[in-house]
């Protein structure tokens, strides 16, 4: 029995931080990473607050998540430049979990998702993420973008609504019912924020557009005393007007803003809901794994290869850590990672310093954050939603074959109208069915006597092979993978023959892989040949089919089943079998 080799297993989980320190870390590298970390922290600060509010929780939770999870992802991850934290992809599922199960339910989901990610990394499943069908990713990503856009209409328009429904259609019905409460000041701040972000992106792309837009909107709203809701206020159309100089800060529906370090403690976790929340936890783990590895793959083109399994373990540890401080799910963020690379970050230290800078910003700027208008944060998330939609990618996929279009649209519609978990499950199953149909259509099964010469025999040689077939011998060639999607065609093979042969040769040189269903189909064919007195010869097996067929003991099937290394050997065997049959008939 082979022993497990830990020396080959453990290096793939080594954090890139350890690799960097072993290679040598200079003062110049620290200076570059500090600049990059500061740049990313400036980008991440408004995003962390906006994503937390959109998820149905407080800015403090978003900031604590970005600090703790962001630090752990960079310190333990398998990428040199990955930046982690809360991302927009989690908003739909987190919002629903909080509405239905409260913050305790979300903590349990995040904790389970973290453990799932750790297990996936230890089982070396990171490489499997690359096989996720692109139409599924594009579909649920665009669906999440639409959900984010839909969730920001209330704050963008300043609608006076107590609660926003989690479902898409009821949400828009509620918006329509409250459209008369639109606040012009909030709409003006939203337009101002969008104009600032888009304008800076076009004319000053290196400037932190999100942060500048928030600052300008905050100053404008404060100086002009605009009646728009802010992080630290709670306004209502039926409430008495706010005095111009209140003696104390207004009550905040988001609680006290963070001005202290996040506290590590074991929160109250409703473990009795474990099975109920398992699908949501799986969705969070799936999104975290896919998004972090996609981000790492993109970063590879700029900085070198990542360790996918180490990255999954780091994502899992970060989510467990986030759960223990009552935080949100976290993963690698592509936009922040790209910002890190463009700013000069080349090692995980940049991501760790980004978390440190975020902590300093939180401690210093906490008194000012309460004046940030929710409409400005909505403008930030509207831009995030547009970027996330990848409209051009969506349009390109709509020009793909019909099967891909069906997968794309089904995943998109289910994400928007129903549930992200259902959308991913249905999308993956549909993509698998489309793949099986395509593979079954690609498999070639034809009689050699009526077919043009193949790659093994071309020109005159091919015609000579067919002319030299002995009487009573039929040859079929199988081209492509022999799996359950085409196994039924093997069973009907004898029905296409004009007359019953004495020997049937199956040429399988062009079959790269075979599964259990394929072997079962060959066994059924062998049994049918046996009942009809036909000898079966299988020739040209490649290594994988040879191993599977030997392991499933096809040679012990009823009747005569023979194997040959190539077509010439199969013909020689067929002639020998015909000669034996003739001698038996003469006796």
Coordinates of C-alpha atoms in Angstrom, one line a residue:
X1 CA 0.0 0.0 0.0
X2 CA 1.5 3.4 -1.0
X3 CA 2.3 5.8 1.8
X4 CA 1.0 9.3 1.7
X5 CA 3.8 11.8 0.9
X6 CA 3.4 14.8 3.1
X7 CA 6.5 16.4 1.5
X8 CA 4.6 16.7 -1.8
X9 CA 1.3 17.6 -0.1
X10 CA 2.2 20.4 2.3
X11 CA 4.1 22.8 -0.1
X12 CA 0.9 23.6 -2.0
X13 CA -0.6 25.1 1.1
X14 CA 2.4 27.3 1.9
X15 CA 1.3 31.0 2.1
X16 CA 2.9 33.3 -0.5
X17 CA 3.9 35.5 2.4
X18 CA 6.3 32.7 3.6
X19 CA 7.7 32.3 0.1
X20 CA 8.2 36.1 -0.2
X21 CA 10.1 36.3 3.1
X22 CA 12.2 33.3 2.2
X23 CA 13.2 35.0 -1.1
X24 CA 14.1 38.2 0.8
X25 CA 12.1 41.3 1.6
X26 CA 13.8 44.7 1.3
X27 CA 13.0 48.1 2.5
X28 CA 12.2 49.2 -1.1
X29 CA 9.6 46.4 -1.2
X30 CA 8.0 47.6 2.0
X31 CA 7.8 51.2 0.7
X32 CA 6.1 50.0 -2.5
X33 CA 3.7 47.7 -0.6
X34 CA 2.9 50.6 1.9
X35 CA 1.9 52.9 -1.0
X36 CA -0.2 50.2 -2.6
X37 CA -1.8 49.2 0.7
X38 CA -2.8 52.9 1.3
X39 CA -4.2 53.2 -2.2
X40 CA -6.3 50.1 -1.8
X41 CA -7.5 51.1 1.6
X42 CA -8.8 54.4 0.2
X43 CA -10.8 52.5 -2.4
X44 CA -12.0 49.9 0.1
X45 CA -13.2 52.3 2.8
X46 CA -16.4 53.5 1.0
X47 CA -17.0 50.0 -0.5
X48 CA -16.9 48.3 2.9
X49 CA -19.6 50.6 4.3
X50 CA -21.7 50.6 1.2
X51 CA -21.7 46.8 0.8
X52 CA -22.6 46.3 4.5
X53 CA -25.6 48.7 4.3
X54 CA -26.8 47.0 1.1
X55 CA -26.5 43.6 2.8
X56 CA -28.9 44.8 5.5
X57 CA -26.4 45.4 8.3
X58 CA -24.3 48.3 9.6
X59 CA -21.2 50.0 8.3
X60 CA -19.3 48.8 11.3
X61 CA -19.8 45.2 10.2
X62 CA -18.5 45.9 6.8
X63 CA -15.4 47.7 8.1
X64 CA -14.6 45.0 10.6
X65 CA -14.9 42.4 7.9
X66 CA -12.6 44.2 5.5
X67 CA -10.0 44.6 8.3
X68 CA -10.0 41.1 9.8
X69 CA -10.8 39.0 6.7
X70 CA -8.6 41.2 4.5
X71 CA -5.6 40.7 6.7
X72 CA -6.1 37.0 7.0
X73 CA -6.6 36.5 3.2
X74 CA -3.4 38.3 2.4
X75 CA -1.3 36.7 5.2
X76 CA -2.4 33.1 4.6
X77 CA -3.3 33.1 0.9
X78 CA -1.7 31.5 -2.1
X79 CA -1.6 34.8 -4.2
X80 CA 1.0 37.5 -3.9
X81 CA -1.4 40.4 -4.5
X82 CA -4.9 39.2 -3.6
X83 CA -7.0 41.8 -1.7
X84 CA -9.9 40.3 0.3
X85 CA -13.0 41.7 2.0
X86 CA -16.7 41.9 1.6
X87 CA -17.8 41.9 -2.1
X88 CA -21.0 42.7 -4.0
X89 CA -21.5 39.1 -5.0
X90 CA -22.7 38.2 -1.5
X91 CA -25.3 41.0 -1.2
X92 CA -28.4 39.0 -2.5
X93 CA -27.8 35.9 -0.4
X94 CA -26.6 37.8 2.7
X95 CA -29.6 40.2 2.6
X96 CA -32.1 37.3 2.4
X97 CA -30.4 35.4 5.2
X98 CA -30.4 38.4 7.5
X99 CA -34.1 39.1 6.8
X100 CA -35.2 35.5 7.4
X101 CA -32.8 34.4 10.1
X102 CA -31.2 37.5 11.6
X103 CA -27.5 38.2 12.1
X104 CA -27.1 35.0 14.0
X105 CA -28.2 33.0 11.0
X106 CA -25.6 34.9 8.8
X107 CA -22.8 34.2 11.3
X108 CA -23.7 30.5 11.2
X109 CA -23.7 30.6 7.4
X110 CA -20.4 32.4 7.2
X111 CA -18.8 29.9 9.7
X112 CA -20.1 26.9 7.8
X113 CA -18.9 28.4 4.5
X114 CA -15.5 29.0 6.0
X115 CA -15.2 25.3 7.1
X116 CA -16.4 24.2 3.6
X117 CA -13.7 26.3 2.0
X118 CA -11.0 24.9 4.3
X119 CA -12.1 21.3 3.5
X120 CA -12.2 22.1 -0.2
X121 CA -8.6 23.4 -0.1
X122 CA -7.3 20.5 2.0
X123 CA -9.0 18.1 -0.4
X124 CA -7.2 19.9 -3.3
X125 CA -10.4 20.9 -5.0
X126 CA -9.2 24.4 -5.9
X127 CA -8.2 23.3 -9.4
X128 CA -11.8 22.1 -10.1
X129 CA -13.1 25.7 -9.9
X130 CA -11.6 26.4 -13.3
X131 CA -14.1 24.0 -14.9
X132 CA -17.1 26.2 -13.9
X133 CA -19.0 26.9 -17.2
X134 CA -18.6 30.5 -18.3
X135 CA -22.3 31.0 -19.1
X136 CA -23.2 30.1 -15.5
X137 CA -20.6 32.6 -14.1
X138 CA -21.8 35.3 -16.5
X139 CA -25.4 34.6 -15.8
X140 CA -25.4 34.7 -12.0
X141 CA -22.9 37.6 -12.0
X142 CA -25.2 39.7 -14.2
X143 CA -28.2 38.6 -12.1
X144 CA -26.4 39.7 -8.9
X145 CA -25.7 43.1 -10.6
X146 CA -29.4 43.5 -11.3
X147 CA -30.2 42.6 -7.7
X148 CA -27.7 45.1 -6.4
X149 CA -29.2 47.8 -8.6
X150 CA -32.7 46.9 -7.4
X151 CA -31.7 47.1 -3.8
X152 CA -30.3 50.6 -4.1
X153 CA -33.4 52.3 -5.6
X154 CA -34.8 53.2 -2.1
X155 CA -31.7 55.1 -1.0
X156 CA -31.0 56.5 -4.5
X157 CA -34.4 58.1 -4.7
X158 CA -34.8 58.8 -0.9
X159 CA -38.1 56.8 -0.7
X160 CA -39.8 56.8 2.6
X161 CA -40.0 53.0 3.2
X162 CA -39.7 51.1 6.5
X163 CA -38.6 47.8 5.0
X164 CA -37.6 46.7 1.5
X165 CA -38.8 43.3 0.4
X166 CA -36.1 40.7 -0.4
X167 CA -37.8 39.3 -3.5
X168 CA -37.3 41.1 -6.8
X169 CA -41.0 41.6 -8.0
X170 CA -42.4 42.5 -4.6
X171 CA -39.6 45.0 -4.1
X172 CA -40.5 46.8 -7.3
X173 CA -44.1 46.8 -6.4
X174 CA -43.2 48.4 -3.1
X175 CA -41.1 51.0 -4.9
X176 CA -44.0 51.9 -7.2
X177 CA -46.3 52.2 -4.2
X178 CA -43.9 54.6 -2.5
X179 CA -42.8 56.6 -5.5
X180 CA -44.8 59.6 -4.3
X181 CA -42.4 59.9 -1.3
X182 CA -39.4 60.6 -3.6
X183 CA -36.9 63.0 -2.0
X184 CA -35.4 65.4 -4.5
X185 CA -32.4 66.1 -2.3
X186 CA -31.5 62.4 -2.2
X187 CA -31.9 62.1 -6.0
X188 CA -29.7 65.1 -6.5
X189 CA -27.0 63.6 -4.3
X190 CA -27.2 60.3 -6.2
X191 CA -26.8 62.1 -9.5
X192 CA -23.9 64.2 -8.1
X193 CA -22.2 61.1 -6.9
X194 CA -22.6 59.2 -10.2
X195 CA -21.3 62.3 -12.1
X196 CA -18.3 62.5 -9.9
X197 CA -17.4 58.8 -10.1
X198 CA -17.9 58.6 -13.9
X199 CA -16.2 61.9 -14.6
X200 CA -13.1 61.0 -12.5
X201 CA -13.0 57.6 -14.1
X202 CA -12.8 59.2 -17.5
X203 CA -10.6 62.2 -16.9
X204 CA -8.7 61.2 -13.8
X205 CA -8.7 57.4 -13.7
X206 CA -5.9 57.3 -11.1
X207 CA -7.8 59.3 -8.5
X208 CA -9.9 57.4 -5.9
X209 CA -13.3 58.3 -7.4
X210 CA -15.5 56.5 -4.8
X211 CA -13.9 58.3 -1.9
X212 CA -13.9 61.7 -3.6
X213 CA -17.5 61.3 -4.6
X214 CA -18.5 60.4 -1.0
X215 CA -16.5 63.4 0.4
X216 CA -18.1 65.9 -2.1
X217 CA -21.6 64.6 -1.5
X218 CA -21.1 64.6 2.3
X219 CA -19.8 68.2 2.2
X220 CA -22.6 69.3 -0.1
X221 CA -25.3 67.6 2.0
X222 CA -24.0 69.1 5.2
X223 CA -23.3 72.6 4.1
X224 CA -26.7 72.9 2.3
X225 CA -28.5 71.1 5.1
X226 CA -30.2 68.8 2.5
X227 CA -33.0 66.7 3.9
X228 CA -31.4 63.5 2.8
X229 CA -30.9 60.5 5.0
X230 CA -27.3 59.9 6.2
X231 CA -25.5 57.1 8.0
X232 CA -26.1 58.9 11.3
X233 CA -29.6 60.1 10.8
X234 CA -33.1 58.6 10.6
X235 CA -35.5 60.8 8.8
X236 CA -39.3 60.2 8.1
X237 CA -41.8 62.1 6.1
X238 CA -44.2 62.0 9.1
X239 CA -41.6 63.0 11.7
X240 CA -41.2 66.5 13.0
X241 CA -38.6 68.6 11.1
X242 CA -35.1 68.3 12.3
X243 CA -33.9 71.5 14.2
X244 CA -31.1 73.3 12.5
X245 CA -28.7 72.8 15.4
X246 CA -29.8 69.8 17.5
X247 CA -28.3 69.5 20.9
X248 CA -27.2 65.9 20.3
X249 CA -26.5 63.8 17.3
X250 CA -29.5 62.1 15.8
X251 CA -30.2 58.5 16.5
X252 CA -28.8 56.2 13.9
X253 CA -30.6 53.1 12.5
X254 CA -27.1 51.6 12.1
X255 CA -26.1 51.9 15.7
X256 CA -22.9 53.4 17.0
X257 CA -20.3 53.9 14.3
X258 CA -17.0 51.9 14.8
X259 CA -14.4 53.8 16.7
X260 CA -12.7 50.8 18.3
X261 CA -10.9 47.6 17.3
X262 CA -13.1 44.7 16.3
X263 CA -13.7 42.4 19.3
X264 CA -13.0 38.7 18.9
X265 CA -15.7 36.8 20.7
X266 CA -17.9 33.7 20.2
X267 CA -21.3 35.2 19.2
X268 CA -24.6 33.5 19.8
X269 CA -24.9 31.0 16.9
X270 CA -28.2 29.2 16.2
X271 CA -26.7 25.7 15.6
X272 CA -30.2 24.3 15.6
X273 CA -30.6 25.9 12.1
X274 CA -27.6 24.2 10.6
X275 CA -29.4 22.0 8.1
X276 CA -31.9 24.8 7.3
X277 CA -29.0 27.2 6.4
X278 CA -26.8 24.6 4.7
X279 CA -27.8 25.7 1.1
X280 CA -27.1 29.3 1.8
X281 CA -23.7 28.4 3.4
X282 CA -22.9 26.3 0.3
X283 CA -23.8 29.3 -1.9
X284 CA -21.5 31.6 0.1
X285 CA -18.7 29.1 0.0
X286 CA -19.2 28.6 -3.8
X287 CA -19.2 32.3 -4.5
X288 CA -16.1 32.9 -2.3
X289 CA -14.2 30.1 -3.9
X290 CA -15.1 31.1 -7.5
X291 CA -14.6 34.8 -7.1
X292 CA -11.3 34.5 -5.2
X293 CA -9.8 32.0 -7.7
X294 CA -11.0 34.1 -10.6
X295 CA -9.4 37.1 -9.1
X296 CA -6.2 35.2 -8.4
X297 CA -6.1 33.9 -12.0
X298 CA -6.4 37.4 -13.4
X299 CA -3.6 38.6 -11.1
X300 CA -1.4 35.7 -12.3
X301 CA -1.1 37.5 -15.6
X302 CA 0.5 40.4 -13.8
X303 CA 2.6 38.8 -11.0
X304 CA 3.0 35.1 -11.4
X305 CA 1.1 31.9 -10.5
X306 CA -0.9 31.4 -7.4
X307 CA -1.5 28.3 -5.2
X308 CA -5.2 27.6 -5.6
X309 CA -5.6 25.2 -2.7
X310 CA -3.7 27.5 -0.3
X311 CA -6.0 30.3 -1.5
X312 CA -9.1 28.3 -0.6
X313 CA -7.8 27.5 2.9
X314 CA -7.0 31.1 3.5
X315 CA -10.5 32.1 2.3
X316 CA -12.0 29.6 4.7
X317 CA -9.9 30.8 7.7
X318 CA -10.8 34.4 6.9
X319 CA -14.5 33.6 6.8
X320 CA -14.3 31.7 10.1
X321 CA -12.5 34.7 11.6
X322 CA -15.1 37.1 10.2
X323 CA -17.9 35.0 11.7
X324 CA -16.2 35.1 15.2
X325 CA -16.4 38.9 15.2
X326 CA -19.9 39.0 13.8
X327 CA -18.8 40.0 10.3
X328 CA -19.9 39.3 6.7
X329 CA -18.7 36.7 4.3
X330 CA -15.4 37.7 2.5
X331 CA -13.5 36.7 -0.6
X332 CA -10.9 38.0 -3.0
X333 CA -12.0 41.2 -4.7
X334 CA -10.9 41.5 -8.4
X335 CA -11.2 45.3 -8.6
X336 CA -9.3 45.9 -5.4
X337 CA -6.7 43.3 -6.4
X338 CA -6.2 45.0 -9.7
X339 CA -5.9 48.4 -7.9
X340 CA -3.2 46.9 -5.7
X341 CA -1.2 45.7 -8.7
X342 CA -1.5 49.0 -10.5
X343 CA -0.4 50.8 -7.4
X344 CA 2.8 48.8 -7.2
X345 CA 1.9 46.0 -4.8
X346 CA 3.9 42.9 -5.4
X347 CA 3.7 40.9 -2.1
X348 CA 1.1 39.9 0.5
X349 CA 2.4 42.7 2.8
X350 CA 0.5 45.2 0.7
X351 CA -2.8 43.5 1.5
X352 CA -2.0 43.2 5.2
X353 CA -1.1 47.0 5.3
X354 CA -4.4 47.7 3.5
X355 CA -6.2 46.2 6.5
X356 CA -4.0 48.2 8.9
X357 CA -4.7 51.5 7.0
X358 CA -8.5 50.7 7.0
X359 CA -8.3 50.2 10.8
X360 CA -6.6 53.6 11.2
X361 CA -9.2 55.3 8.9
X362 CA -12.0 53.7 11.0
X363 CA -10.5 55.0 14.3
X364 CA -9.8 58.5 13.0
X365 CA -12.8 59.2 10.7
X366 CA -15.5 57.5 12.7
X367 CA -17.0 60.9 13.9
X368 CA -17.3 62.1 10.3
X369 CA -18.7 58.9 8.8
X370 CA -22.2 59.6 10.3
X371 CA -22.6 62.5 7.9
X372 CA -22.2 60.4 4.7
X373 CA -25.5 60.4 2.7
X374 CA -27.0 57.1 1.9
X375 CA -27.7 58.4 -1.6
X376 CA -23.9 58.8 -2.1
X377 CA -23.3 55.2 -1.0
X378 CA -26.1 54.1 -3.4
X379 CA -24.3 55.9 -6.2
X380 CA -21.2 53.9 -5.4
X381 CA -23.1 50.6 -5.5
X382 CA -24.9 51.5 -8.7
X383 CA -21.5 51.9 -10.4
X384 CA -20.3 48.6 -8.8
X385 CA -23.5 46.9 -10.2
X386 CA -22.8 48.3 -13.7
X387 CA -19.2 47.1 -13.6
X388 CA -20.2 43.7 -12.3
X389 CA -22.8 43.2 -15.0
X390 CA -20.2 42.8 -17.7
X391 CA -22.7 43.8 -20.4
X392 CA -20.3 43.2 -23.3
X393 CA -19.6 39.6 -22.0
X394 CA -23.3 39.0 -21.6
X395 CA -24.0 40.2 -25.2
X396 CA -21.1 38.0 -26.5
X397 CA -22.6 34.9 -24.8
X398 CA -26.0 35.6 -26.3
X399 CA -24.2 35.0 -29.7
X400 CA -23.0 31.6 -28.6
X401 CA -24.6 28.3 -29.5
X402 CA -28.2 27.7 -28.4
X403 CA -27.2 25.6 -25.4
X404 CA -25.0 28.2 -23.9
X405 CA -27.7 30.8 -24.4
X406 CA -30.2 28.7 -22.5
X407 CA -27.8 28.2 -19.6
X408 CA -27.0 31.9 -19.5
X409 CA -30.6 33.1 -19.5
X410 CA -31.8 30.5 -17.1
X411 CA -29.1 31.3 -14.6
X412 CA -29.7 35.0 -15.0
X413 CA -33.5 34.9 -14.6
X414 CA -33.4 32.5 -11.7
X415 CA -30.8 34.7 -9.9
X416 CA -33.0 37.8 -10.3
X417 CA -36.4 36.3 -9.7
X418 CA -35.8 33.5 -7.3
X419 CA -32.7 32.5 -5.4
X420 CA -28.9 32.5 -6.1
X421 CA -28.6 29.0 -4.7
X422 CA -31.3 27.6 -7.1
X423 CA -29.7 29.6 -10.0
X424 CA -26.3 28.1 -9.5
X425 CA -27.6 24.5 -9.1
X426 CA -29.9 24.7 -12.2
X427 CA -27.2 26.5 -14.2
X428 CA -24.6 23.8 -13.5
X429 CA -27.0 21.0 -14.2
X430 CA -28.1 22.6 -17.5
X431 CA -24.5 23.2 -18.5
X432 CA -23.7 19.6 -17.8
X433 CA -26.6 18.4 -19.9
X434 CA -25.6 20.7 -22.8
X435 CA -22.0 19.3 -22.5
X436 CA -23.3 15.7 -22.6
X437 CA -25.4 16.4 -25.7
X438 CA -22.5 18.0 -27.5
X439 CA -20.1 15.2 -26.6
X440 CA -22.6 12.6 -27.7
X441 CA -23.0 14.4 -31.0
X442 CA -19.2 14.6 -31.4
X443 CA -18.7 10.8 -30.9
X444 CA -18.3 9.1 -34.2
X445 CA -19.5 5.5 -34.7
X446 CA -19.4 4.2 -38.3
X447 CA -18.9 1.1 -40.3
X448 CA -15.3 1.0 -41.7
X449 CA -16.4 -0.6 -45.0
X450 CA -18.5 2.4 -46.1
X451 CA -16.4 5.2 -44.6
X452 CA -13.6 7.2 -46.0
X453 CA -10.1 6.4 -44.9
X454 CA -9.3 7.6 -41.3
X455 CA -6.2 9.0 -39.8
X456 CA -4.7 5.5 -39.2
X457 CA -5.0 4.6 -42.9
X458 CA -5.0 7.2 -45.6
X459 CA -5.0 7.1 -49.4
X460 CA -4.5 3.8 -51.1
X461 CA -3.5 2.2 -47.8
X462 CA -7.0 2.8 -46.5
X463 CA -8.8 1.4 -49.5
X464 CA -6.5 -1.6 -49.3
X465 CA -7.4 -2.3 -45.7
X466 CA -11.1 -2.4 -46.6
X467 CA -10.5 -4.5 -49.6
X468 CA -8.5 -7.0 -47.5
X469 CA -11.3 -7.6 -45.0
X470 CA -12.1 -11.3 -45.0
X471 CA -15.6 -12.5 -45.7
X472 CA -17.6 -12.6 -42.6
X473 CA -15.8 -9.7 -40.8
X474 CA -17.3 -6.3 -40.1
X475 CA -15.4 -3.4 -38.7
X476 CA -16.7 -0.4 -36.8
X477 CA -14.7 2.6 -35.6
X478 CA -15.5 4.6 -32.5
X479 CA -14.1 8.2 -32.4
X480 CA -14.5 10.3 -29.2
X481 CA -15.1 9.7 -25.5
X482 CA -17.3 6.7 -24.8
X483 CA -19.4 7.8 -21.8
X484 CA -23.0 7.4 -20.6
X485 CA -24.2 10.0 -23.1
X486 CA -23.5 7.8 -26.1
X487 CA -23.5 4.3 -24.5
X488 CA -27.0 3.5 -25.9
X489 CA -25.6 3.9 -29.4
X490 CA -23.3 0.9 -28.8
X491 CA -26.2 -1.3 -28.0
X492 CA -27.8 -0.6 -31.4
X493 CA -24.6 -1.2 -33.4
X494 CA -25.5 -4.7 -34.7
X495 CA -28.9 -3.4 -36.0
X496 CA -27.1 -1.4 -38.7
X497 CA -25.4 -4.4 -40.3
X498 CA -26.8 -5.7 -43.6
X499 CA -26.0 -9.3 -42.6
X500 CA -24.7 -11.1 -39.5
X501 CA -20.9 -11.3 -39.5
X502 CA -18.8 -14.0 -37.9
X503 CA -16.4 -11.5 -36.4
X504 CA -17.0 -7.9 -35.4
X505 CA -13.9 -5.6 -34.9
X506 CA -14.3 -2.5 -32.8
X507 CA -11.5 0.0 -33.6
X508 CA -11.1 2.2 -30.4
X509 CA -7.8 3.9 -31.1
X510 CA -9.6 7.3 -31.2
X511 CA -11.4 6.8 -27.8
X512 CA -9.4 8.8 -25.3
X513 CA -11.6 8.0 -22.2
X514 CA -14.4 5.6 -21.2
X515 CA -16.6 5.5 -18.1
X516 CA -18.5 2.7 -16.4
X517 CA -21.5 3.2 -18.7
X518 CA -19.3 2.8 -21.7
X519 CA -17.9 -0.5 -20.3
X520 CA -21.4 -1.6 -19.5
X521 CA -22.5 -0.9 -23.1
X522 CA -19.5 -2.9 -24.4
X523 CA -20.4 -5.8 -22.1
X524 CA -24.0 -5.7 -23.3
X525 CA -22.7 -5.7 -26.9
X526 CA -20.5 -8.7 -26.1
X527 CA -23.5 -10.6 -24.6
X528 CA -25.6 -9.8 -27.7
X529 CA -22.7 -11.0 -29.9
X530 CA -22.5 -14.2 -27.9
X531 CA -26.2 -14.9 -28.3
X532 CA -25.9 -14.5 -32.1
X533 CA -22.6 -16.4 -32.4
X534 CA -20.4 -13.4 -33.2
X535 CA -16.8 -13.1 -32.0
X536 CA -16.0 -9.6 -30.7
X537 CA -12.5 -8.1 -31.1
X538 CA -11.6 -4.7 -29.5
X539 CA -8.5 -3.1 -31.0
X540 CA -6.2 -0.1 -30.3
X541 CA -7.1 0.6 -26.7
X542 CA -5.5 3.7 -25.2
X543 CA -4.2 3.7 -21.6
X544 CA -7.2 5.0 -19.8
X545 CA -9.8 2.8 -21.6
X546 CA -7.5 -0.1 -21.2
X547 CA -7.2 0.4 -17.4
X548 CA -11.0 0.9 -16.9
X549 CA -11.9 -2.1 -19.1
X550 CA -9.3 -4.3 -17.3
X551 CA -10.5 -3.1 -13.9
X552 CA -14.1 -3.9 -14.8
X553 CA -13.1 -7.3 -16.2
X554 CA -14.7 -7.0 -19.6
X555 CA -12.6 -10.0 -20.8
X556 CA -14.8 -12.2 -18.5
X557 CA -18.0 -11.2 -20.4
X558 CA -20.0 -14.1 -21.9
X559 CA -18.9 -15.2 -25.3
X560 CA -15.7 -14.5 -27.2
X561 CA -14.2 -11.1 -26.4
X562 CA -10.7 -10.6 -27.7
X563 CA -8.3 -7.7 -27.5
X564 CA -5.7 -6.6 -30.1
X565 CA -3.0 -3.9 -29.9
X566 CA -3.9 -2.6 -33.4
X567 CA -5.9 -3.1 -36.5
X568 CA -3.5 -5.4 -38.2
X569 CA -3.3 -7.6 -35.2
X570 CA -7.1 -7.6 -35.0
X571 CA -7.4 -8.7 -38.7
X572 CA -4.9 -11.5 -38.0
X573 CA -7.0 -12.6 -35.0
X574 CA -10.2 -12.4 -37.1
X575 CA -8.6 -14.7 -39.8
X576 CA -7.6 -17.2 -37.1
X577 CA -11.1 -17.2 -35.6
X578 CA -12.6 -17.7 -39.1
X579 CA -10.2 -20.6 -39.7
X580 CA -11.2 -22.2 -36.4
X581 CA -14.8 -21.8 -37.2
X582 CA -14.4 -23.4 -40.7
X583 CA -12.5 -26.4 -39.2
X584 CA -15.3 -26.9 -36.6
X585 CA -17.9 -26.7 -39.4
X586 CA -16.0 -29.3 -41.5
X587 CA -16.0 -31.9 -38.7

